[in-house]
mmCIF file of C-alpha atoms in Angstrom:
data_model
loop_
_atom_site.group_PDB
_atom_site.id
_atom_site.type_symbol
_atom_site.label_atom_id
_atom_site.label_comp_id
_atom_site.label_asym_id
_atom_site.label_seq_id
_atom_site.Cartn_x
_atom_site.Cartn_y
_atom_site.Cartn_z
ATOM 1 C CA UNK A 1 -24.603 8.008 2.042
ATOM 2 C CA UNK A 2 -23.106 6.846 -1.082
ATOM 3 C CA UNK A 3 -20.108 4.590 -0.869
ATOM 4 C CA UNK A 4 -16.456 6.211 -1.824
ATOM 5 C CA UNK A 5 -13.578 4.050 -2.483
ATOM 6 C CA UNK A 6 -10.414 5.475 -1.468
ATOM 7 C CA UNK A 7 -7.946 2.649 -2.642
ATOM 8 C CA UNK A 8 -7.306 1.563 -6.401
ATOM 9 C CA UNK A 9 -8.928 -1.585 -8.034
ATOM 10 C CA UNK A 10 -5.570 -2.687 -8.883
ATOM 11 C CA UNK A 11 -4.549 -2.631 -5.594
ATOM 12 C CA UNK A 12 -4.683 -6.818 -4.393
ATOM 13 C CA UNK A 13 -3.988 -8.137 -7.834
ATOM 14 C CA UNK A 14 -0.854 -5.216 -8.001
ATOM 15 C CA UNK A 15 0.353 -6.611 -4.426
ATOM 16 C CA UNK A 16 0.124 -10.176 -5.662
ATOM 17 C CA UNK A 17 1.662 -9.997 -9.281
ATOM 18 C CA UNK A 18 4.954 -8.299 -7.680
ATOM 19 C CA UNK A 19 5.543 -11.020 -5.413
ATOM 20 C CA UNK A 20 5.151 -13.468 -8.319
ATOM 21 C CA UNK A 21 7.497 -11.255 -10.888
ATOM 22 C CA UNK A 22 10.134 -11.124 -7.748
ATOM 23 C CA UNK A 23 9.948 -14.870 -7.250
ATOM 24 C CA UNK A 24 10.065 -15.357 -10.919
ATOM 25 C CA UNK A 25 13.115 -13.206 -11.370
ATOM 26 C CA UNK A 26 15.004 -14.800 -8.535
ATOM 27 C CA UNK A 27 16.157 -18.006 -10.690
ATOM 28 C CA UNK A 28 16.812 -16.218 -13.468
ATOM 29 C CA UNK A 29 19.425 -13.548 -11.604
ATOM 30 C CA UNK A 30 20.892 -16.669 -9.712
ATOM 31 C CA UNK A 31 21.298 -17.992 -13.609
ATOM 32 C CA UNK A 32 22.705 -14.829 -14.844
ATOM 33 C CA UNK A 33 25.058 -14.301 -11.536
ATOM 34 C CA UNK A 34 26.547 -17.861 -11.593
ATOM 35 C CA UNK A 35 27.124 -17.749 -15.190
ATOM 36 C CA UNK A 36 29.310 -14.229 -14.714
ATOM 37 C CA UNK A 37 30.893 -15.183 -11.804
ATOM 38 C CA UNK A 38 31.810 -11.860 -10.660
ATOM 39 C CA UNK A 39 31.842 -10.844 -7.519
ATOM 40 C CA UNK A 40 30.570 -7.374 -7.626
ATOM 41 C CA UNK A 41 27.607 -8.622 -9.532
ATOM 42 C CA UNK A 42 26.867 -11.147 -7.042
ATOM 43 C CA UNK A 43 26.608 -8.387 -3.897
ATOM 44 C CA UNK A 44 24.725 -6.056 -6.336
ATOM 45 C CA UNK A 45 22.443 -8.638 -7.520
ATOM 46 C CA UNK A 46 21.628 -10.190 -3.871
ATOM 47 C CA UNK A 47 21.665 -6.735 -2.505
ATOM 48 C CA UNK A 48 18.736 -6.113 -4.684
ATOM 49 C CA UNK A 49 16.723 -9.000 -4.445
ATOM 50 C CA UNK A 50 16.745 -8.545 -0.791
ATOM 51 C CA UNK A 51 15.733 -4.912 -0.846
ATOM 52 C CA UNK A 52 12.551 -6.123 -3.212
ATOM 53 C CA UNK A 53 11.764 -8.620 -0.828
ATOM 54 C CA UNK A 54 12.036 -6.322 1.946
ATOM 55 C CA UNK A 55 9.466 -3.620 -0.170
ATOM 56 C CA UNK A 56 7.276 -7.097 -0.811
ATOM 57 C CA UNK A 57 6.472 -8.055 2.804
ATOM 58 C CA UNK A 58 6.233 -4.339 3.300
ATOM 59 C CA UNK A 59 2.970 -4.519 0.805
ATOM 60 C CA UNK A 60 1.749 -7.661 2.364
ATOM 61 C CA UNK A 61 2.208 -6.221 5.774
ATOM 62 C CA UNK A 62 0.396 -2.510 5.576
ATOM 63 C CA UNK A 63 -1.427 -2.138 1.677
ATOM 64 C CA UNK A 64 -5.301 -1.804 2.147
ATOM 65 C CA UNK A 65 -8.427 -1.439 0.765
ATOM 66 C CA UNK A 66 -9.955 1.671 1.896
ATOM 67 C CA UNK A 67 -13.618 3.032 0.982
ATOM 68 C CA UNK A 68 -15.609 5.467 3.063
ATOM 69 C CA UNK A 69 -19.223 3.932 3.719
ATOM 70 C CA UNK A 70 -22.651 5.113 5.677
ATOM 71 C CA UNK A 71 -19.804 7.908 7.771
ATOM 72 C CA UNK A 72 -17.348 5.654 8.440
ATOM 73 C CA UNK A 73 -13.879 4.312 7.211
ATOM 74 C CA UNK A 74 -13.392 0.933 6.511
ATOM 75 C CA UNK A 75 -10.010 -0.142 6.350
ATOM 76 C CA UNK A 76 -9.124 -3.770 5.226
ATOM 77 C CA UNK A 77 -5.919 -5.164 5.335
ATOM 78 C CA UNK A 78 -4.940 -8.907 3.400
ATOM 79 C CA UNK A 79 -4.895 -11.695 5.473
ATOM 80 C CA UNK A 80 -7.337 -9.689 8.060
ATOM 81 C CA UNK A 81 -10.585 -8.652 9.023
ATOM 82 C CA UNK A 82 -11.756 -5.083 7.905
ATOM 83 C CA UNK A 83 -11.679 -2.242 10.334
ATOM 84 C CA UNK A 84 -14.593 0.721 10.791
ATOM 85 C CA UNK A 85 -12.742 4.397 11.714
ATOM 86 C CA UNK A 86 -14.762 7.098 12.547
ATOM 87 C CA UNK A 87 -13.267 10.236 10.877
ATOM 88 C CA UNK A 88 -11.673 11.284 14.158
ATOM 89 C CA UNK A 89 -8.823 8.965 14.430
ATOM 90 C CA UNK A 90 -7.482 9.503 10.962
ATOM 91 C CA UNK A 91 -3.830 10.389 11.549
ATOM 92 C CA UNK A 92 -1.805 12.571 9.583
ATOM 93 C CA UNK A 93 -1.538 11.288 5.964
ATOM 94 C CA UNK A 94 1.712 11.092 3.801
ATOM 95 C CA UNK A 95 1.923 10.268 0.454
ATOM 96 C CA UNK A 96 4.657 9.740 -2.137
ATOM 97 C CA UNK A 97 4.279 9.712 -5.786
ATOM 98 C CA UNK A 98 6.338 7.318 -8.510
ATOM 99 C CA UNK A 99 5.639 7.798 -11.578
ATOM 100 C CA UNK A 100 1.575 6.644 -12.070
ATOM 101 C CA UNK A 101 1.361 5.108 -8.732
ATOM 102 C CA UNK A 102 0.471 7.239 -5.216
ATOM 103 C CA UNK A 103 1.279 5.742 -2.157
ATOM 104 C CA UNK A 104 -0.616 6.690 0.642
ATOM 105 C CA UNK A 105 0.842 5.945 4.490
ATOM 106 C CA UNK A 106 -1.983 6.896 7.035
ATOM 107 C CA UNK A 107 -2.016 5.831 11.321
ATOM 108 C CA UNK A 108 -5.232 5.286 12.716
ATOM 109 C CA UNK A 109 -6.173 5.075 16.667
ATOM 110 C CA UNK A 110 -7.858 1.706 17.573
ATOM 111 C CA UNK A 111 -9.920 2.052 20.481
ATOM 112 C CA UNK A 112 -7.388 0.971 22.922
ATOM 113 C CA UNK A 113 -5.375 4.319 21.857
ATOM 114 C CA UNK A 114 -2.970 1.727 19.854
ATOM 115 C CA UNK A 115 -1.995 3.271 16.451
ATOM 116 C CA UNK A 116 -2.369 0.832 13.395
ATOM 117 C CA UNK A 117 -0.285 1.710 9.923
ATOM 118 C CA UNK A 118 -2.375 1.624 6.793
ATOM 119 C CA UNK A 119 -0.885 1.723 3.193
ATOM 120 C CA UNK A 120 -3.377 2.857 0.302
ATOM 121 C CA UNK A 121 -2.104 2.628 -2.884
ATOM 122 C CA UNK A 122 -3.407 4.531 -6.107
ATOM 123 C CA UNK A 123 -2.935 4.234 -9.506
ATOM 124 C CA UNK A 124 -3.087 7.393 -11.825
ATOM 125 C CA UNK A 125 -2.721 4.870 -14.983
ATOM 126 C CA UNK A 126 -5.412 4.595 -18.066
ATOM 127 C CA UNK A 127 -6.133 1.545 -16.957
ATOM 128 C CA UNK A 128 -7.331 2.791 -13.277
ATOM 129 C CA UNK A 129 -11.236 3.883 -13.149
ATOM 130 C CA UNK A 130 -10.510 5.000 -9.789
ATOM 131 C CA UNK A 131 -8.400 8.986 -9.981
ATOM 132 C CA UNK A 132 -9.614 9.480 -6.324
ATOM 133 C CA UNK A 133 -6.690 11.317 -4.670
ATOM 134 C CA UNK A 134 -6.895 9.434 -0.844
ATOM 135 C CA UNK A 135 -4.480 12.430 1.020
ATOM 136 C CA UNK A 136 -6.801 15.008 0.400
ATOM 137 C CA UNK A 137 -9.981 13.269 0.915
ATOM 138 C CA UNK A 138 -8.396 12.022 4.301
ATOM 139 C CA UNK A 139 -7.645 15.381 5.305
ATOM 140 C CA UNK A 140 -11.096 16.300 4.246
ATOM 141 C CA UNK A 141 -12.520 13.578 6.438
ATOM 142 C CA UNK A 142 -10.314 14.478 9.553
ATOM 143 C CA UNK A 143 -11.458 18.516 9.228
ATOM 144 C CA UNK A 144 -15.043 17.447 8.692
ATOM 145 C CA UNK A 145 -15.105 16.606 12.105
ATOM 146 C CA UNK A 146 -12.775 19.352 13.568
ATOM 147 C CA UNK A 147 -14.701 21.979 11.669
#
């Protein structure tokens, strides 16, 4: 069976480059904030840093790389070991769209009937080679076994 990647090529490098643009903004709002000395500023400004820190360790916690190989899902998370699914304990997928990216939020069952949250993310950009949409081939997957 041929090998189908679910998950974006940009995916890791995407993950990575955000932290670095949030940590390289940091100094310069601090800068900016100081400089202004208002106060409203200050809560805005810290308010949003800590909601894109909050969306980073999000990413690092649950975005994947996701193929489907020999009838089998492999799901690999950073900073862990790749997973094999067999189609029947895809979840229900969920997916939101902004702008060119597609975020894909799917639970799988472990065999110890645990649930484990995986994030794919997609890119629909020029750039991207890969226009695979990973909702509907997960719900393809999950029927192919049901029937």
């Amino acid at each position: 069976m041929k090998t189908r990647k679910l998950s974006s090529n940009l995916t890791i490098p995407g993950v990575f480059l955000s932290a670095i643009v949030i940590l390289a903004i940091m100094p310069v709002a601090y800068d900016r904030v100081i400089k202004n000395g208002s106060t409203g500023l200050m809560l805005f400004t810290g308010i949003f840093l800590l909601g894109m820190i909050a969306l980073q360790i999000y990413l690092f916690r649950f975005v994947c790389t996701a193929k489907v190989e020999n009838g089998v899902l492999i799901m690999k998370k950073l900073f862990r070991p790749a997973k094999e699914y067999s189609f029947d304990k895809i979840g229900e997928p969920k997916s939101i769209r902004i702008k060119n990216t597609v975020y894909t939020s799917v639970k799988m069952e472990n065999e110890d009937a645990t649930h484990e949250k995986f994030l794919i993310v997609n890119s629909k950009s020029i750039l991207s080679t890969n226009k695979t949409d990973a909702k509907n081939v997960l719900i393809e997957l999950k029927n192919s076994i049901i029937g």
